[in-house]
Amino acid sequence: MSNSISKGKVVGFSYHLTNSQGATLDKSDEPLLYLHGSGNIIPGLENELEGLVSGDSKKVVVSPENGYGTYDEKLVFQVPKSELPADAELEVGMEFQTDSADGPMVLYLHEVRETDVILNGNHPLAGETLHFDVTIQSIREATKEELKHGHVHGPGGHHHH
Ligand SMILES: [Zn+2]
């Protein structure tokens, strides 16, 4: 039986992510596990890993459209501090959950001003072309439970959430 990446496999991979200028955006300390075919990771990366086997390395370039979206100026809001939870300790980069017409939405605190804050609904990596350097570390069959939940339950498939 071939053990290449396909729908229903649990894949572990390490990665180094840079932007178009070559600056590091993120890198894995230990392999990241995901359930292939379930949209656990951005589609532009998931599609490119299909068919790889353990030990394979691949460079994958993901456009903003297939990554974290294009940057949308309309998702930047100026909000009075009084509208934020009173107990919130305001720190740039912190996240707020809010409801939008499209369901729950995450806003990042972009800037703190005297009476207002700037909230940004764009993902911090929105608008970036993502350059992944990926190495496949492990591939296994997902457990029935993982398939049912649509996500991974740790290296051995154990339930711990
Ligand atoms: Zn679960």
XYZ file of C-alpha atoms and ligand atoms in Angstrom:
162
model
C 0.000 0.000 0.000
C 1.426 3.356 -0.898
C 1.882 5.773 1.929
C 1.714 9.054 0.130
C -0.264 12.084 1.213
C -3.927 11.791 0.327
C -7.290 12.517 1.889
C -7.644 10.983 5.341
C -3.914 10.847 6.159
C -2.409 12.521 9.200
C 0.670 14.368 8.021
C 3.519 15.780 10.091
C 5.720 18.363 8.431
C 8.304 20.916 9.363
C 8.397 24.221 7.558
C 10.190 27.486 7.138
C 8.030 30.328 5.883
C 9.443 33.452 4.274
C 7.889 36.373 2.438
C 8.847 37.601 -1.037
C 11.677 39.683 0.472
C 13.156 36.575 2.061
C 12.344 37.564 5.645
C 11.304 34.727 7.949
C 7.626 34.931 8.880
C 7.351 31.672 10.772
C 9.048 28.345 11.242
C 8.132 25.140 12.987
C 9.896 24.173 16.218
C 8.469 20.677 15.959
C 6.510 19.057 13.132
C 3.026 20.405 12.596
C 0.356 17.698 12.368
C -2.739 18.098 10.228
C -5.463 15.967 8.704
C -5.087 16.070 4.922
C -8.197 16.983 2.952
C -10.001 18.673 5.824
C -8.960 22.269 5.338
C -6.868 22.303 8.517
C -4.146 24.270 6.721
C -4.350 26.920 3.996
C -5.577 25.434 0.704
C -2.616 26.676 -1.353
C -0.289 24.584 0.786
C -2.538 21.569 1.330
C -3.052 21.029 -2.416
C 0.691 21.088 -3.102
C 1.491 18.432 -0.490
C -0.828 15.856 -2.091
C 1.138 12.788 -3.204
C 4.370 13.515 -1.306
C 5.968 10.780 0.810
C 7.799 10.933 4.125
C 11.211 12.568 3.732
C 10.209 14.624 0.708
C 11.017 18.317 0.711
C 9.207 20.849 -1.410
C 9.184 24.580 -1.946
C 5.642 25.889 -2.230
C 4.696 29.440 -3.191
C 1.202 30.460 -2.119
C -0.512 33.589 -3.419
C -2.461 35.737 -0.935
C -5.708 34.468 -2.506
C -4.799 30.891 -1.583
C -3.194 31.893 1.697
C -4.421 34.406 4.230
C -6.336 36.618 1.804
C -5.633 39.916 0.150
C -5.349 43.005 2.319
C -8.708 44.749 2.630
C -8.653 48.391 3.788
C -12.347 48.097 4.628
C -11.484 45.718 7.462
C -9.622 48.420 9.373
C -11.817 50.044 12.006
C -11.411 52.929 14.419
C -13.274 52.063 17.605
C -13.707 54.095 20.822
C -11.934 52.443 23.740
C -15.231 52.599 25.624
C -16.632 49.933 23.271
C -13.980 47.419 24.252
C -14.308 45.103 27.244
C -13.497 47.234 30.290
C -11.060 44.672 31.695
C -9.063 44.336 28.470
C -5.386 45.167 28.836
C -4.672 46.713 25.497
C -1.659 45.264 23.797
C -0.873 45.616 20.104
C -1.417 42.300 18.351
C -4.051 41.019 20.761
C -7.172 39.488 19.258
C -10.825 40.338 19.700
C -13.702 38.121 18.632
C -16.663 39.867 17.127
C -19.734 38.942 15.112
C -20.034 39.984 11.505
C -22.556 39.251 8.773
C -20.336 36.303 7.774
C -20.133 34.865 11.276
C -17.499 35.191 13.989
C -14.534 37.324 13.020
C -11.163 37.961 14.618
C -9.896 41.521 14.856
C -6.289 42.308 15.739
C -5.430 45.341 17.799
C -3.304 47.386 15.447
C -2.784 50.663 17.261
C -3.783 52.283 20.561
C -4.607 56.006 20.429
C -5.745 58.376 23.138
C -9.470 57.633 23.086
C -9.691 55.130 20.234
C -8.052 51.997 19.018
C -7.464 50.773 15.480
C -8.704 47.246 14.943
C -7.710 45.266 11.881
C -9.735 42.345 10.560
C -7.034 41.339 8.096
C -4.949 38.336 9.084
C -1.417 39.515 9.982
C -0.170 37.656 6.879
C -2.908 39.001 4.567
C -1.493 40.272 1.284
C 1.748 38.310 1.679
C 2.904 35.846 -0.924
C 4.012 32.917 1.197
C 7.166 30.947 0.419
C 7.113 27.627 2.264
C 10.062 25.278 2.516
C 8.406 22.077 3.681
C 9.781 18.674 4.697
C 7.388 15.779 5.284
C 8.246 14.067 8.594
C 5.485 11.507 9.028
C 2.367 10.099 7.387
C -0.179 7.792 8.992
C -3.799 6.799 8.537
C -6.222 8.939 10.516
C -8.284 7.190 13.174
C -12.054 6.947 12.712
C -12.497 9.502 15.434
C -10.103 11.957 13.801
C -11.950 11.603 10.496
C -15.235 12.242 12.256
C -13.899 15.344 14.026
C -11.993 16.613 10.985
C -8.792 17.226 12.931
C -5.791 15.474 14.464
C -5.701 14.104 17.999
C -1.964 14.183 18.655
C 0.877 12.030 17.334
C -0.745 8.690 18.238
C -4.331 9.678 17.509
C -5.207 9.998 21.191
C -8.008 12.240 22.182
C -6.850 15.054 24.403
C -9.278 17.871 24.053
Zn -11.534 15.927 18.180
